[in-house]
Short mmCIF file of C-alpha atoms in Angstrom, two decimals:
data_model
loop_
_atom_site.label_atom_id
_atom_site.label_comp_id
_atom_site.label_asym_id
_atom_site.label_seq_id
_atom_site.Cartn_x
_atom_site.Cartn_y
_atom_site.Cartn_z
CA MET A 1 -1.64 38.75 50.28
CA PRO A 2 -0.58 35.37 48.07
CA GLU A 3 -1.54 36.35 45.04
CA LEU A 4 -3.99 33.83 43.48
CA ILE A 5 -2.86 32.55 39.87
CA ASP A 6 -5.27 31.21 37.21
CA HIS A 7 -3.13 28.04 36.02
CA ALA A 8 -2.39 24.69 37.19
CA GLU A 9 0.64 24.18 39.14
CA ARG A 10 2.21 20.81 38.43
CA ILE A 11 0.37 18.56 40.56
CA SER A 12 -0.11 14.82 39.50
CA ALA A 13 -3.78 13.56 38.55
CA ALA A 14 -3.60 11.41 41.09
CA ALA A 15 -4.21 14.22 43.39
CA TYR A 16 -7.09 15.69 41.83
CA TRP A 17 -8.74 12.34 41.73
CA GLU A 18 -8.08 12.51 45.75
CA LEU A 19 -10.14 16.05 45.64
CA LEU A 20 -12.83 14.65 43.65
CA LEU A 21 -13.42 11.66 46.08
CA ASN A 22 -12.79 14.04 49.15
CA LEU A 23 -15.86 16.12 47.83
CA THR A 24 -17.78 13.12 46.83
CA LYS A 25 -17.60 11.73 50.29
CA ARG A 26 -18.41 15.29 51.75
CA GLU A 27 -21.18 15.81 49.92
CA VAL A 28 -22.88 12.13 50.75
CA LYS A 29 -21.97 12.49 54.34
CA GLY A 30 -23.33 16.22 54.26
CA ARG A 31 -26.77 14.66 53.25
CA TYR A 32 -27.29 11.61 55.10
CA SER A 33 -24.77 11.73 57.81
CA GLN A 34 -27.43 13.12 59.92
CA SER A 35 -30.58 11.83 58.73
CA PHE A 36 -32.33 9.35 60.66
CA PHE A 37 -33.40 7.37 57.57
CA GLY A 38 -30.02 7.59 55.97
CA ILE A 39 -29.93 6.46 52.10
CA ALA A 40 -33.48 5.51 52.03
CA TRP A 41 -33.98 8.99 51.04
CA ALA A 42 -32.89 8.33 47.71
CA VAL A 43 -35.31 5.83 47.31
CA ALA A 44 -38.31 7.97 48.77
CA GLN A 45 -38.25 10.22 46.00
CA PRO A 46 -38.63 8.18 43.33
CA LEU A 47 -40.89 5.97 45.20
CA ALA A 48 -43.40 8.39 45.92
CA THR A 49 -43.50 9.78 42.49
CA MET A 50 -44.10 6.83 41.25
CA ALA A 51 -47.32 6.19 43.76
CA VAL A 52 -48.71 8.86 42.70
CA PHE A 53 -48.15 8.58 38.76
CA THR A 54 -49.46 5.39 39.15
CA LEU A 55 -52.61 6.52 40.95
CA VAL A 56 -53.03 9.63 38.38
CA PHE A 57 -51.68 8.12 35.14
CA SER A 58 -52.44 4.55 35.43
CA ARG A 59 -56.00 4.48 37.09
CA LEU A 60 -57.39 7.75 36.92
CA ALA A 61 -56.28 8.65 33.35
CA LYS A 62 -55.73 5.06 31.79
CA MET A 63 -52.17 5.76 30.11
CA PRO A 64 -51.03 2.40 28.34
CA SER A 65 -47.77 1.16 29.62
CA GLY A 66 -47.01 -1.35 26.98
CA GLY A 67 -48.60 -4.23 28.62
CA ALA A 68 -46.06 -3.66 31.20
CA PRO A 69 -47.21 -3.52 35.21
CA TYR A 70 -46.89 0.73 35.49
CA PRO A 71 -45.13 1.08 38.64
CA LEU A 72 -42.13 -1.02 36.80
CA PHE A 73 -42.90 1.38 33.83
CA ALA A 74 -42.90 4.56 35.74
CA PHE A 75 -39.81 3.65 37.96
CA ALA A 76 -37.73 2.68 35.28
CA ALA A 77 -37.72 6.14 33.77
CA LEU A 78 -38.29 7.70 37.48
CA VAL A 79 -34.37 6.68 38.66
CA PRO A 80 -32.33 8.05 35.79
CA TRP A 81 -34.78 11.56 35.86
CA PHE A 82 -34.26 11.71 39.51
CA PHE A 83 -30.54 11.01 39.05
CA PHE A 84 -30.54 13.77 35.98
CA MET A 85 -32.75 16.38 38.19
CA ASN A 86 -30.73 16.10 41.85
CA SER A 87 -27.30 16.38 40.17
CA VAL A 88 -28.19 19.72 38.16
CA ALA A 89 -30.05 21.08 40.90
CA SER A 90 -27.23 20.44 43.39
CA GLY A 91 -24.73 21.18 40.82
CA THR A 92 -25.80 24.71 39.62
CA MET A 93 -25.05 26.31 43.03
CA SER A 94 -21.91 24.41 43.60
CA LEU A 95 -19.30 26.66 42.83
CA ILE A 96 -20.93 29.41 44.92
CA THR A 97 -20.85 26.92 47.91
CA TYR A 98 -17.46 26.09 47.68
CA ARG A 99 -16.31 29.71 46.84
CA ASN A 100 -13.91 29.04 49.94
CA ILE A 101 -11.84 27.12 47.89
CA VAL A 102 -12.29 28.78 44.37
CA THR A 103 -11.07 31.74 45.77
CA LYS A 104 -8.23 30.64 47.93
CA THR A 105 -6.53 28.36 45.52
CA TYR A 106 -6.43 27.17 42.00
CA PHE A 107 -7.40 23.64 40.83
CA PRO A 108 -9.47 22.29 37.85
CA ARG A 109 -12.80 23.74 38.71
CA GLU A 110 -14.88 21.09 37.16
CA ILE A 111 -14.05 18.61 39.84
CA ILE A 112 -16.80 20.53 42.08
CA PRO A 113 -19.72 20.59 39.81
CA LEU A 114 -18.39 16.73 38.72
CA ALA A 115 -18.24 15.80 42.26
CA GLN A 116 -21.97 16.67 42.78
CA VAL A 117 -23.04 14.26 39.67
CA CYS A 118 -21.02 11.95 41.26
CA SER A 119 -22.26 12.07 45.02
CA ARG A 120 -25.66 11.17 43.19
CA LEU A 121 -24.73 8.02 42.19
CA ILE A 122 -25.08 6.49 45.31
CA ASP A 123 -28.86 7.25 45.16
CA PHE A 124 -29.11 6.09 41.77
CA ALA A 125 -27.70 3.10 42.84
CA ALA A 126 -30.47 2.68 45.78
CA ALA A 127 -32.75 3.35 43.29
CA ALA A 128 -31.94 0.86 40.59
CA GLY A 129 -31.43 -1.60 43.69
CA LEU A 130 -35.24 -1.08 44.67
CA TYR A 131 -35.85 -1.47 40.64
CA ALA A 132 -34.80 -4.79 40.79
CA ILE A 133 -36.84 -5.73 43.59
CA LEU A 134 -39.85 -4.54 41.81
CA MET A 135 -38.89 -7.05 39.08
CA LEU A 136 -38.30 -9.51 41.37
CA PHE A 137 -41.96 -8.69 42.70
CA TYR A 138 -43.68 -8.52 39.08
CA GLY A 139 -41.83 -11.42 37.75
CA VAL A 140 -40.12 -9.72 35.26
CA GLY A 141 -36.78 -10.94 34.25
CA LEU A 142 -33.64 -9.81 32.62
CA GLY A 143 -33.44 -10.30 28.53
CA VAL A 144 -30.83 -10.03 26.10
CA TRP A 145 -31.46 -6.60 25.63
CA ALA A 146 -30.59 -5.86 28.95
CA LEU A 147 -26.74 -5.56 27.66
CA ALA A 148 -27.77 -2.15 26.17
CA ALA A 149 -28.80 -0.15 29.20
CA PRO A 150 -25.18 0.35 30.67
CA ALA A 151 -24.85 2.21 26.91
CA PHE A 152 -28.13 4.53 27.97
CA PHE A 153 -26.58 4.90 31.49
CA VAL A 154 -23.10 6.02 29.75
CA LEU A 155 -25.10 8.64 27.55
CA LEU A 156 -26.83 9.73 30.56
CA LEU A 157 -24.13 10.77 32.67
CA LEU A 158 -22.55 12.40 29.68
CA PHE A 159 -25.74 14.66 29.22
CA THR A 160 -25.92 15.36 32.88
CA ILE A 161 -22.37 16.28 33.16
CA GLY A 162 -22.60 18.39 30.28
CA PHE A 163 -25.75 19.97 31.37
CA THR A 164 -24.24 20.75 35.22
CA PHE A 165 -21.06 22.52 33.78
CA ALA A 166 -23.50 24.82 31.63
CA THR A 167 -25.45 25.54 34.60
CA SER A 168 -22.51 25.73 37.30
CA SER A 169 -20.51 28.07 35.31
CA ALA A 170 -23.19 30.55 34.34
CA ASN A 171 -24.93 30.51 37.60
CA VAL A 172 -21.75 32.46 38.71
CA PHE A 173 -21.87 35.20 36.61
CA TYR A 174 -25.66 35.50 36.25
CA ARG A 175 -27.29 34.21 40.20
CA ASP A 176 -31.01 34.09 38.63
CA VAL A 177 -29.78 31.59 36.85
CA ASN A 178 -30.51 28.87 39.60
CA PRO A 179 -34.23 29.84 39.94
CA VAL A 180 -34.60 29.31 36.27
CA VAL A 181 -33.31 25.90 36.32
CA GLN A 182 -35.29 24.84 39.28
CA ILE A 183 -38.51 25.72 37.51
CA ALA A 184 -37.43 24.33 34.10
CA LEU A 185 -36.88 20.94 35.93
CA GLN A 186 -39.85 21.02 36.95
CA LEU A 187 -41.74 21.60 33.74
CA TRP A 188 -38.98 19.37 31.98
CA LEU A 189 -40.09 16.13 33.91
CA TYR A 190 -43.48 16.83 32.00
CA LEU A 191 -42.11 17.02 28.85
CA THR A 192 -39.92 13.53 28.97
CA PRO A 193 -41.77 10.73 28.47
CA VAL A 194 -41.55 9.60 32.34
CA ALA A 195 -44.94 9.03 33.20
CA TYR A 196 -46.23 8.09 29.61
CA PRO A 197 -44.88 6.40 26.67
CA LEU A 198 -43.10 8.32 23.75
CA ALA A 199 -45.80 6.80 21.46
CA ALA A 200 -48.57 8.78 23.04
CA VAL A 201 -46.97 11.81 22.06
CA PRO A 202 -49.23 13.33 19.33
CA PRO A 203 -46.65 13.59 16.06
CA ARG A 204 -46.96 17.47 15.70
CA PHE A 205 -45.00 17.43 19.07
CA LYS A 206 -42.88 14.68 18.58
CA TRP A 207 -39.86 16.64 17.22
CA LEU A 208 -40.30 18.27 20.52
CA PHE A 209 -39.61 15.43 22.69
CA VAL A 210 -36.93 14.08 20.45
CA LEU A 211 -34.34 16.88 20.66
CA ASN A 212 -34.39 16.10 24.52
CA PRO A 213 -32.03 13.48 25.37
CA LEU A 214 -33.57 12.26 27.96
CA SER A 215 -36.42 11.11 26.21
CA ALA A 216 -33.98 8.22 24.13
CA ILE A 217 -32.77 7.38 27.73
CA VAL A 218 -35.54 6.91 29.44
CA GLU A 219 -37.14 4.71 26.53
CA GLY A 220 -33.73 3.08 25.56
CA LEU A 221 -33.85 1.59 29.22
CA ARG A 222 -37.71 0.66 29.34
CA ALA A 223 -36.85 -0.80 26.01
CA SER A 224 -33.96 -2.78 27.05
CA LEU A 225 -35.09 -3.27 30.67
CA VAL A 226 -38.86 -3.60 31.19
CA PHE A 227 -39.87 -4.86 27.24
CA ASN A 228 -36.45 -6.58 26.23
CA ARG A 229 -36.60 -5.27 22.93
CA PRO A 230 -34.21 -2.84 20.78
CA PRO A 231 -34.35 0.79 21.57
CA ASP A 232 -35.73 3.04 18.89
CA LEU A 233 -31.96 3.29 16.78
CA GLY A 234 -32.67 6.61 15.08
CA LEU A 235 -33.76 8.27 18.31
CA THR A 236 -30.82 7.18 20.22
CA LEU A 237 -28.65 8.31 17.78
CA VAL A 238 -30.06 11.91 17.45
CA SER A 239 -29.82 12.38 21.28
CA SER A 240 -26.12 10.82 21.57
CA LEU A 241 -25.46 13.48 19.14
CA ILE A 242 -27.10 16.26 21.09
CA ALA A 243 -25.69 14.86 24.11
CA LEU A 244 -22.34 14.78 22.84
CA ALA A 245 -22.52 18.70 21.26
CA VAL A 246 -23.89 19.54 24.87
CA PHE A 247 -21.11 18.52 26.80
CA ALA A 248 -18.59 19.38 24.19
CA PHE A 249 -19.66 22.93 23.92
CA ALA A 250 -20.34 23.45 28.01
CA PHE A 251 -17.08 21.94 28.86
CA ALA A 252 -15.28 24.48 26.79
CA ALA A 253 -17.36 27.18 27.86
CA PHE A 254 -16.61 26.08 31.38
CA LYS A 255 -12.69 26.00 30.71
CA LYS A 256 -12.78 29.35 29.26
CA THR A 257 -14.38 31.24 32.02
CA ASP A 258 -13.12 29.81 34.91
CA LYS A 259 -10.09 31.88 35.34
CA TYR A 260 -12.96 34.82 35.96
CA PHE A 261 -14.80 32.34 38.73
CA ALA A 262 -12.94 33.68 41.73
CA ASP A 263 -13.04 37.93 40.61
CA VAL A 264 -16.60 37.36 40.32
CA ILE A 265 -17.72 34.96 43.03
#
């Protein structure tokens, strides 16, 4: 029986890149290849949630949206939120799902959860395209502060990848991590200013939202794309430091424990 080595052989970076692309393509094809509506499902989730939020929070609860059309206000936050949620939800189980290749050969294990995040970029692009259509529909144009939007997208990627590294590796050793993550994601939505502005949060609870990097991301994207105004620099700085810390800690912990994955799975 061949021995499983716990260190990388000398393989070119191009080979690992090809593996990442192949796993990403496999995830996308598996998700949409036998679906009648295909990629349309990528926009159905945020679109349906936007409709519910508009009815409940805008029409019934009269939640303020800063003068912007509420559907546009909500959808600007739902696009990054669902990218984060779906990436973490599928990424948490990714190492277990791909146990066959994890236990048979060595490669950088982080490629597997990273492929889950990359596969969700297709969903993000489709939802972002629908958001552009909504902007045209409501007659809202982009201003100079839209140039800040890519920075918040990078912050979203950094935090999403780091958090997915953490949950996927922890789930290898403790299988109840996955249901805990699923419940946490459902609650996390309401602890992120998606359906409401951060300004509506009472001051005594605002610190809790400041510690949530997704607050700065959704508020920053709204400020730059919907309102054409500068984002909150203090909030963005705090969230950037937290996201960077989460990524660095999660990646270090992942690399420290990945040599045990094959034995535990």
